[in-house]
């Protein structure tokens, strides 16, 4: 048994829902964030929401949300949004995921008024030109062509489990014909207040932030988050991709992180436990199947609680020459069955949980990581009361970063064993990794 250790729920965290549906979280932090502030805008739209024939539109709109001024327009801000943030001594970036896009900024706290104004302006005044679309599609094309190895491996593994899914990058051939009108239509359809969460963490006064956000973002059009348009497809047969070394990638489904939170976290602990010794010991002792390496990564792209359901864990197995794909899979299932048949010892279990708790504390020192985690919790993993309503307006969200250490600490060895049994009985995807090319 483990006590519910970890940072306590911050009593000053403010959560609020604007009249238009925008979710707001403000966490004053005078500790590691003294003098700094982080802002995260999370939008429930990603690669899965790309319209048919325009795979990559979500990624394109992410790029276009960083407007660049031009010499041709003397009234434009030639430094653009990035220039304004960096001019204040801050940094900003964005990431497009399968099911959401997040824009994050960290800067000196006295720059917050200008940052909030800039965030609202680029939302409300989004009006890209065809020239800007051409520039950004070229940049995205280079990103897509550079997405080899690990990136494409994750997307291929995910597709083996969920055929018809689309990655967050896009397709060069389809983006080549994208227009400003299409980008604007996507923005209007998906960048609505009901599909957004705004988080501010750092050396701030919560009441002032809430008042200012209501003034600046109250004009964002209301609207719900729209469902994915990913087409359905028949189960995929085992495929193959070029890779640095011969091996196998297995994609395992994870429980829903909202409706099956405890089971999801038990899989996280299982992955940590296996990765911290059991897999490497099995590889060294495995003379029969001749595995050269074995690792397990929990969550899409190895980031757990970074995407809504359906999520996955991926197992990578290295194969020595002459080892068939099926033999490698059988070796993995034997490793998994060991934990399914007998719960881990208290010492082994505690080591895995403590490693995860240390990781939680390390991320808690990062204002940006906390801001992003709050936004994802509000939008992708909303805590609900018994009546199915949103959580109350005061206190950290029930699935926010401060709740996570306690939830992890409550995972038991028996639940980890049950997670292993679930992986053994659930369908999984198989991708052969063909070594020698990448």
Coordinates of C-alpha atoms in Angstrom, one line a residue:
X1 CA 0.0 0.0 0.0
X2 CA 1.2 3.5 -0.7
X3 CA 0.0 6.8 0.9
X4 CA -1.6 9.4 -1.3
X5 CA 1.6 11.4 -1.6
X6 CA 2.3 14.3 -3.9
X7 CA 1.5 18.0 -4.0
X8 CA -1.7 18.9 -2.3
X9 CA -4.6 20.4 -4.3
X10 CA -3.8 24.1 -4.6
X11 CA -6.5 26.0 -2.7
X12 CA -6.1 29.1 -4.9
X13 CA -6.6 27.4 -8.3
X14 CA -9.6 29.0 -10.1
X15 CA -11.6 27.2 -12.7
X16 CA -14.4 28.9 -14.6
X17 CA -16.6 28.5 -17.6
X18 CA -17.2 31.7 -19.6
X19 CA -20.7 32.4 -21.0
X20 CA -19.5 31.3 -24.4
X21 CA -18.2 27.9 -23.1
X22 CA -14.5 28.7 -22.9
X23 CA -12.9 26.8 -20.0
X24 CA -10.5 28.9 -17.9
X25 CA -8.0 27.6 -15.3
X26 CA -5.8 30.0 -13.3
X27 CA -3.2 28.7 -10.9
X28 CA -1.2 31.4 -9.0
X29 CA 2.3 30.0 -8.3
X30 CA 4.8 32.0 -6.3
X31 CA 7.2 29.2 -6.0
X32 CA 9.4 28.1 -9.0
X33 CA 7.3 30.4 -11.1
X34 CA 8.1 33.6 -9.3
X35 CA 8.3 36.4 -11.8
X36 CA 7.1 34.2 -14.6
X37 CA 3.8 33.1 -16.2
X38 CA 2.8 30.3 -18.6
X39 CA -0.2 30.4 -20.9
X40 CA -1.7 27.4 -22.7
X41 CA -4.5 27.5 -25.2
X42 CA -5.8 24.0 -25.9
X43 CA -8.2 23.4 -28.8
X44 CA -10.1 20.1 -29.3
X45 CA -9.1 19.8 -32.9
X46 CA -6.3 17.8 -34.4
X47 CA -5.3 15.4 -37.2
X48 CA -8.4 13.3 -36.7
X49 CA -10.6 16.3 -37.6
X50 CA -9.0 17.0 -40.9
X51 CA -11.6 17.2 -43.7
X52 CA -11.6 14.6 -46.4
X53 CA -9.0 15.3 -49.1
X54 CA -7.1 17.9 -46.9
X55 CA -5.1 15.8 -44.4
X56 CA -3.0 18.3 -42.5
X57 CA -5.5 21.1 -42.2
X58 CA -5.3 21.2 -38.4
X59 CA -1.5 21.3 -38.6
X60 CA -1.8 24.1 -41.2
X61 CA -4.1 26.2 -39.0
X62 CA -1.7 25.7 -36.1
X63 CA 1.1 27.3 -38.2
X64 CA -1.2 30.1 -39.4
X65 CA -2.1 31.0 -35.8
X66 CA 1.4 32.6 -35.7
X67 CA 0.8 35.4 -38.2
X68 CA 3.9 37.0 -39.8
X69 CA 3.9 40.6 -40.7
X70 CA 5.0 41.7 -44.2
X71 CA 6.8 44.7 -45.7
X72 CA 3.9 45.1 -48.1
X73 CA 1.5 46.0 -45.3
X74 CA 3.0 48.9 -43.3
X75 CA 0.2 48.6 -40.7
X76 CA 1.1 45.0 -39.9
X77 CA 3.2 43.9 -37.0
X78 CA 6.2 42.6 -38.8
X79 CA 7.5 40.7 -35.8
X80 CA 4.2 38.8 -35.5
X81 CA 3.0 36.9 -32.5
X82 CA 6.3 35.2 -31.9
X83 CA 8.2 38.5 -32.1
X84 CA 6.0 40.1 -29.5
X85 CA 6.5 37.2 -27.1
X86 CA 10.2 37.0 -27.7
X87 CA 10.5 40.7 -27.5
X88 CA 9.3 40.5 -23.9
X89 CA 11.9 37.8 -23.1
X90 CA 9.6 34.9 -23.5
X91 CA 9.2 31.8 -25.6
X92 CA 6.1 30.3 -27.4
X93 CA 5.4 27.2 -29.5
X94 CA 2.6 24.9 -30.5
X95 CA 1.9 21.2 -31.1
X96 CA -0.8 19.5 -33.2
X97 CA -1.8 16.2 -31.9
X98 CA -4.2 13.6 -33.2
X99 CA -7.2 14.9 -31.2
X100 CA -6.1 18.4 -30.0
X101 CA -3.8 21.3 -30.6
X102 CA -2.0 23.2 -27.9
X103 CA -0.4 26.7 -28.0
X104 CA 1.9 27.4 -25.1
X105 CA 3.9 30.5 -24.0
X106 CA 6.2 31.2 -21.0
X107 CA 7.3 34.8 -20.3
X108 CA 8.0 37.3 -17.6
X109 CA 4.8 37.9 -15.6
X110 CA 4.6 41.6 -16.4
X111 CA 4.2 40.6 -20.1
X112 CA 0.9 38.7 -19.3
X113 CA -1.5 41.6 -20.3
X114 CA 0.1 41.8 -23.8
X115 CA 0.2 38.0 -24.2
X116 CA -3.5 37.6 -23.4
X117 CA -4.3 40.4 -25.8
X118 CA -2.2 38.7 -28.5
X119 CA -3.9 35.3 -27.9
X120 CA -7.3 36.8 -28.2
X121 CA -6.3 38.9 -31.3
X122 CA -5.0 35.9 -33.2
X123 CA -8.2 34.0 -32.4
X124 CA -10.6 36.7 -33.3
X125 CA -8.7 38.2 -36.3
X126 CA -7.7 34.9 -37.9
X127 CA -7.7 35.8 -41.7
X128 CA -4.8 34.1 -43.5
X129 CA -3.8 34.9 -47.0
X130 CA -3.2 32.4 -49.8
X131 CA 0.4 33.6 -49.8
X132 CA 0.7 32.7 -46.1
X133 CA -0.9 29.3 -46.8
X134 CA 1.7 28.6 -49.5
X135 CA 4.5 29.6 -47.2
X136 CA 3.3 27.4 -44.3
X137 CA 2.5 24.4 -46.4
X138 CA 6.1 24.4 -47.7
X139 CA 7.3 24.5 -44.1
X140 CA 4.9 21.7 -43.1
X141 CA 6.1 19.7 -46.2
X142 CA 9.6 19.8 -44.9
X143 CA 8.4 18.6 -41.4
X144 CA 6.5 15.7 -43.0
X145 CA 9.5 14.6 -45.1
X146 CA 11.6 14.8 -42.0
X147 CA 9.2 12.7 -39.9
X148 CA 10.9 9.4 -40.3
X149 CA 11.9 6.7 -37.8
X150 CA 10.1 7.2 -34.4
X151 CA 7.4 9.6 -35.6
X152 CA 6.2 7.4 -38.4
X153 CA 6.6 4.3 -36.3
X154 CA 4.0 5.6 -33.8
X155 CA 1.5 6.6 -36.5
X156 CA 1.9 3.2 -38.2
X157 CA 1.5 1.3 -34.9
X158 CA -1.6 3.4 -34.1
X159 CA -3.1 2.7 -37.5
X160 CA -2.5 -1.1 -37.0
X161 CA -4.8 -0.9 -33.9
X162 CA -7.3 1.7 -35.3
X163 CA -7.4 1.5 -39.1
X164 CA -8.4 4.7 -40.8
X165 CA -6.8 6.9 -38.2
X166 CA -4.7 9.8 -39.4
X167 CA -1.5 11.3 -38.0
X168 CA -1.2 15.0 -37.0
X169 CA 1.3 15.9 -39.7
X170 CA -0.7 15.7 -42.9
X171 CA -0.1 14.7 -46.5
X172 CA 2.1 16.7 -48.8
X173 CA 0.0 16.0 -51.9
X174 CA -3.3 17.0 -50.2
X175 CA -1.9 20.1 -48.5
X176 CA -0.4 21.3 -51.8
X177 CA -3.9 22.4 -52.9
X178 CA -5.0 23.9 -49.6
X179 CA -6.4 27.4 -49.7
X180 CA -6.9 30.3 -47.2
X181 CA -10.6 29.8 -47.5
X182 CA -10.3 26.2 -46.4
X183 CA -8.1 27.1 -43.4
X184 CA -10.6 29.8 -42.4
X185 CA -13.5 27.4 -42.6
X186 CA -11.6 24.9 -40.4
X187 CA -10.8 27.6 -37.9
X188 CA -14.4 28.8 -37.8
X189 CA -15.7 25.2 -37.3
X190 CA -13.3 24.0 -34.7
X191 CA -11.8 27.1 -32.9
X192 CA -15.0 27.8 -31.0
X193 CA -15.1 28.6 -27.3
X194 CA -16.8 25.4 -26.3
X195 CA -13.9 23.5 -27.8
X196 CA -11.2 25.5 -26.0
X197 CA -9.4 25.6 -22.6
X198 CA -7.3 28.6 -21.6
X199 CA -4.8 28.1 -18.7
X200 CA -2.7 30.6 -16.9
X201 CA -0.1 29.4 -14.4
X202 CA 2.5 31.5 -12.6
X203 CA 3.1 34.7 -10.7
X204 CA -0.4 36.1 -11.3
X205 CA -3.5 37.4 -9.5
X206 CA -6.3 35.0 -10.4
X207 CA -9.2 37.4 -10.1
X208 CA -7.6 39.9 -12.4
X209 CA -6.8 37.2 -15.0
X210 CA -10.4 35.9 -14.9
X211 CA -11.8 39.4 -15.4
X212 CA -9.4 40.2 -18.3
X213 CA -10.0 36.9 -20.0
X214 CA -13.7 37.5 -19.9
X215 CA -13.2 40.9 -21.5
X216 CA -10.8 39.6 -24.2
X217 CA -12.2 36.2 -25.0
X218 CA -15.9 36.8 -24.5
X219 CA -16.3 37.5 -28.2
X220 CA -15.0 34.1 -29.3
X221 CA -17.9 32.4 -31.0
X222 CA -19.6 29.7 -28.8
X223 CA -19.9 26.2 -30.1
X224 CA -19.2 22.6 -29.0
X225 CA -16.2 20.5 -29.8
X226 CA -16.8 18.7 -33.0
X227 CA -16.3 14.9 -33.4
X228 CA -13.5 13.4 -35.4
X229 CA -14.2 12.7 -39.1
X230 CA -11.7 9.8 -39.3
X231 CA -13.2 7.2 -41.7
X232 CA -14.0 3.7 -40.4
X233 CA -12.0 0.9 -41.9
X234 CA -11.7 -2.9 -41.6
X235 CA -9.1 -4.4 -39.2
X236 CA -5.6 -4.1 -40.7
X237 CA -3.5 -7.1 -41.5
X238 CA 0.1 -7.0 -40.1
X239 CA 2.2 -4.6 -42.1
X240 CA 5.8 -3.6 -42.2
X241 CA 7.8 -0.4 -42.4
X242 CA 11.6 0.3 -42.9
X243 CA 13.4 0.9 -39.6
X244 CA 16.9 1.2 -38.2
X245 CA 16.9 -2.4 -37.0
X246 CA 14.8 -5.5 -37.5
X247 CA 12.1 -5.9 -35.0
X248 CA 8.4 -5.8 -34.2
X249 CA 6.1 -3.0 -32.9
X250 CA 3.0 -4.1 -31.0
X251 CA 0.2 -1.7 -30.4
X252 CA -2.0 -2.4 -27.3
X253 CA -5.2 -0.5 -26.5
X254 CA -5.3 1.5 -23.2
X255 CA -8.5 1.9 -21.1
X256 CA -10.3 5.2 -21.4
X257 CA -8.5 7.7 -19.1
X258 CA -11.8 9.3 -18.1
X259 CA -14.3 6.5 -17.6
X260 CA -11.6 3.9 -16.5
X261 CA -9.1 6.2 -14.9
X262 CA -7.8 3.6 -12.4
X263 CA -7.3 0.9 -15.0
X264 CA -5.5 3.4 -17.3
X265 CA -3.1 4.3 -14.6
X266 CA -2.5 0.7 -13.7
X267 CA -1.3 0.2 -17.3
X268 CA 1.0 3.2 -16.8
X269 CA 2.5 1.5 -13.7
X270 CA 2.7 -1.8 -15.6
X271 CA 4.7 -0.2 -18.4
X272 CA 7.1 1.4 -15.8
X273 CA 7.5 -1.8 -13.9
X274 CA 8.3 -3.8 -17.1
X275 CA 10.6 -1.2 -18.4
X276 CA 12.6 -0.9 -15.2
X277 CA 13.9 -4.4 -15.3
X278 CA 11.6 -7.2 -16.3
X279 CA 12.0 -6.6 -20.1
X280 CA 15.8 -6.3 -20.0
X281 CA 16.2 -9.4 -17.8
X282 CA 14.0 -11.3 -20.2
X283 CA 16.1 -10.3 -23.2
X284 CA 19.3 -11.4 -21.5
X285 CA 17.8 -14.7 -20.6
X286 CA 15.9 -15.3 -23.8
X287 CA 18.0 -17.8 -25.7
X288 CA 15.0 -19.4 -27.3
X289 CA 13.5 -16.4 -29.1
X290 CA 16.7 -14.4 -29.5
X291 CA 15.3 -10.9 -28.8
X292 CA 18.0 -8.3 -29.0
X293 CA 16.0 -5.6 -27.2
X294 CA 12.6 -4.9 -25.6
X295 CA 10.9 -1.8 -24.4
X296 CA 7.4 -0.5 -23.7
X297 CA 6.1 3.0 -24.1
X298 CA 2.8 4.1 -22.6
X299 CA 0.6 6.6 -24.3
X300 CA 0.5 7.9 -27.9
X301 CA 4.1 9.0 -28.8
X302 CA 5.1 7.8 -25.3
X303 CA 3.2 10.5 -23.5
X304 CA 0.5 9.1 -21.2
X305 CA -2.5 11.4 -20.4
X306 CA -1.6 13.4 -23.5
X307 CA -4.4 12.3 -25.7
X308 CA -8.0 11.2 -25.2
X309 CA -9.3 7.8 -26.0
X310 CA -8.5 5.7 -27.9
X311 CA -5.0 5.7 -26.6
X312 CA -2.3 3.0 -26.8
X313 CA 0.9 1.5 -25.4
X314 CA 3.6 0.4 -27.9
X315 CA 6.0 -2.5 -27.3
X316 CA 9.2 -2.5 -29.4
X317 CA 11.0 -5.8 -29.8
X318 CA 14.4 -6.2 -31.5
X319 CA 14.9 -9.4 -33.5
X320 CA 18.1 -11.2 -34.1
X321 CA 18.6 -12.7 -37.6
X322 CA 16.4 -15.7 -38.1
X323 CA 13.8 -14.8 -35.4
X324 CA 10.3 -14.7 -37.0
X325 CA 7.7 -12.0 -36.1
X326 CA 5.5 -14.5 -34.5
X327 CA 8.3 -15.8 -32.3
X328 CA 9.0 -12.3 -31.1
X329 CA 5.4 -11.7 -30.3
X330 CA 5.2 -15.0 -28.4
X331 CA 8.3 -13.9 -26.4
X332 CA 6.5 -10.7 -25.4
X333 CA 3.4 -12.5 -24.4
X334 CA 5.4 -14.8 -22.1
X335 CA 6.9 -11.8 -20.4
X336 CA 3.5 -10.3 -20.0
X337 CA 2.0 -13.5 -18.7
X338 CA 4.5 -13.6 -15.9
X339 CA 3.0 -10.4 -14.4
X340 CA -0.6 -11.4 -15.3
X341 CA -0.2 -14.7 -13.4
X342 CA 1.4 -13.2 -10.3
X343 CA 1.3 -9.6 -9.0
X344 CA 4.7 -7.8 -8.7
X345 CA 6.3 -7.8 -5.3
X346 CA 5.8 -4.8 -3.0
X347 CA 9.4 -3.7 -3.5
X348 CA 9.2 -3.9 -7.3
X349 CA 5.8 -2.2 -7.3
X350 CA 6.9 0.6 -5.0
X351 CA 10.0 1.2 -7.1
X352 CA 7.9 1.7 -10.3
X353 CA 5.3 3.9 -8.6
X354 CA 8.0 6.0 -6.9
X355 CA 9.7 6.6 -10.3
X356 CA 6.4 7.8 -11.7
X357 CA 5.8 10.1 -8.7
X358 CA 9.3 11.6 -9.1
X359 CA 8.5 12.3 -12.7
X360 CA 5.2 14.0 -11.7
X361 CA 7.1 16.2 -9.2
X362 CA 9.7 17.1 -11.9
X363 CA 7.0 18.2 -14.3
X364 CA 5.2 20.1 -11.5
X365 CA 8.2 22.5 -11.4
X366 CA 7.6 23.5 -15.1
X367 CA 5.1 26.2 -15.5
X368 CA 4.5 25.3 -19.2
X369 CA 4.0 21.6 -18.4
X370 CA 1.5 22.5 -15.7
X371 CA -0.4 24.9 -17.9
X372 CA -0.6 22.2 -20.7
X373 CA -1.7 19.6 -18.2
X374 CA -4.4 21.8 -16.8
X375 CA -5.7 22.5 -20.3
X376 CA -5.7 18.8 -21.3
X377 CA -7.4 17.9 -18.0
X378 CA -10.2 20.5 -18.6
X379 CA -10.8 19.6 -22.2
X380 CA -9.8 16.0 -22.8
X381 CA -10.2 14.5 -19.3
X382 CA -13.0 16.5 -17.6
X383 CA -13.8 15.6 -14.0
X384 CA -17.5 15.2 -13.6
X385 CA -19.7 14.9 -10.5
X386 CA -22.4 12.3 -10.0
X387 CA -24.9 14.3 -12.0
X388 CA -22.6 14.5 -15.0
X389 CA -21.9 18.2 -14.6
X390 CA -18.6 20.0 -14.8
X391 CA -16.5 20.2 -11.6
X392 CA -17.2 23.2 -9.3
X393 CA -15.5 26.5 -10.0
X394 CA -13.0 26.5 -7.1
X395 CA -10.1 24.2 -6.6
X396 CA -8.0 22.2 -9.1
X397 CA -9.8 20.0 -11.5
X398 CA -10.3 16.4 -10.3
X399 CA -8.1 15.1 -13.2
X400 CA -5.6 18.0 -13.0
X401 CA -1.8 17.6 -12.4
X402 CA -2.2 17.9 -8.6
X403 CA -4.6 15.0 -8.5
X404 CA -2.3 12.7 -10.4
X405 CA 0.3 11.7 -7.8
X406 CA -2.4 10.5 -5.4
X407 CA -4.1 8.6 -8.1
X408 CA -0.9 6.9 -9.1
X409 CA 0.0 6.1 -5.5
X410 CA -3.3 4.2 -5.0
X411 CA -2.6 1.8 -7.8
X412 CA -2.1 -1.7 -6.3
X413 CA 0.0 -4.7 -7.4
X414 CA -3.2 -6.6 -8.0
X415 CA -4.4 -3.9 -10.4
X416 CA -1.1 -4.0 -12.3
X417 CA -1.5 -7.8 -12.7
X418 CA -5.1 -7.2 -14.0
X419 CA -3.7 -4.7 -16.5
X420 CA -1.3 -7.4 -17.8
X421 CA -4.2 -9.8 -18.2
X422 CA -6.2 -7.2 -20.1
X423 CA -3.4 -6.7 -22.6
X424 CA -3.2 -10.5 -23.1
X425 CA -6.8 -10.8 -23.9
X426 CA -7.5 -7.6 -25.9
X427 CA -6.8 -7.3 -29.7
X428 CA -3.5 -5.8 -30.6
X429 CA -1.8 -4.5 -33.7
X430 CA 1.5 -5.9 -35.2
X431 CA 3.9 -4.0 -37.4
X432 CA 7.1 -5.7 -38.7
X433 CA 10.2 -3.4 -38.6
X434 CA 12.5 -4.1 -41.5
X435 CA 16.0 -3.3 -40.5
X436 CA 18.8 -1.8 -42.6
X437 CA 16.8 1.2 -44.0
X438 CA 14.9 4.2 -42.5

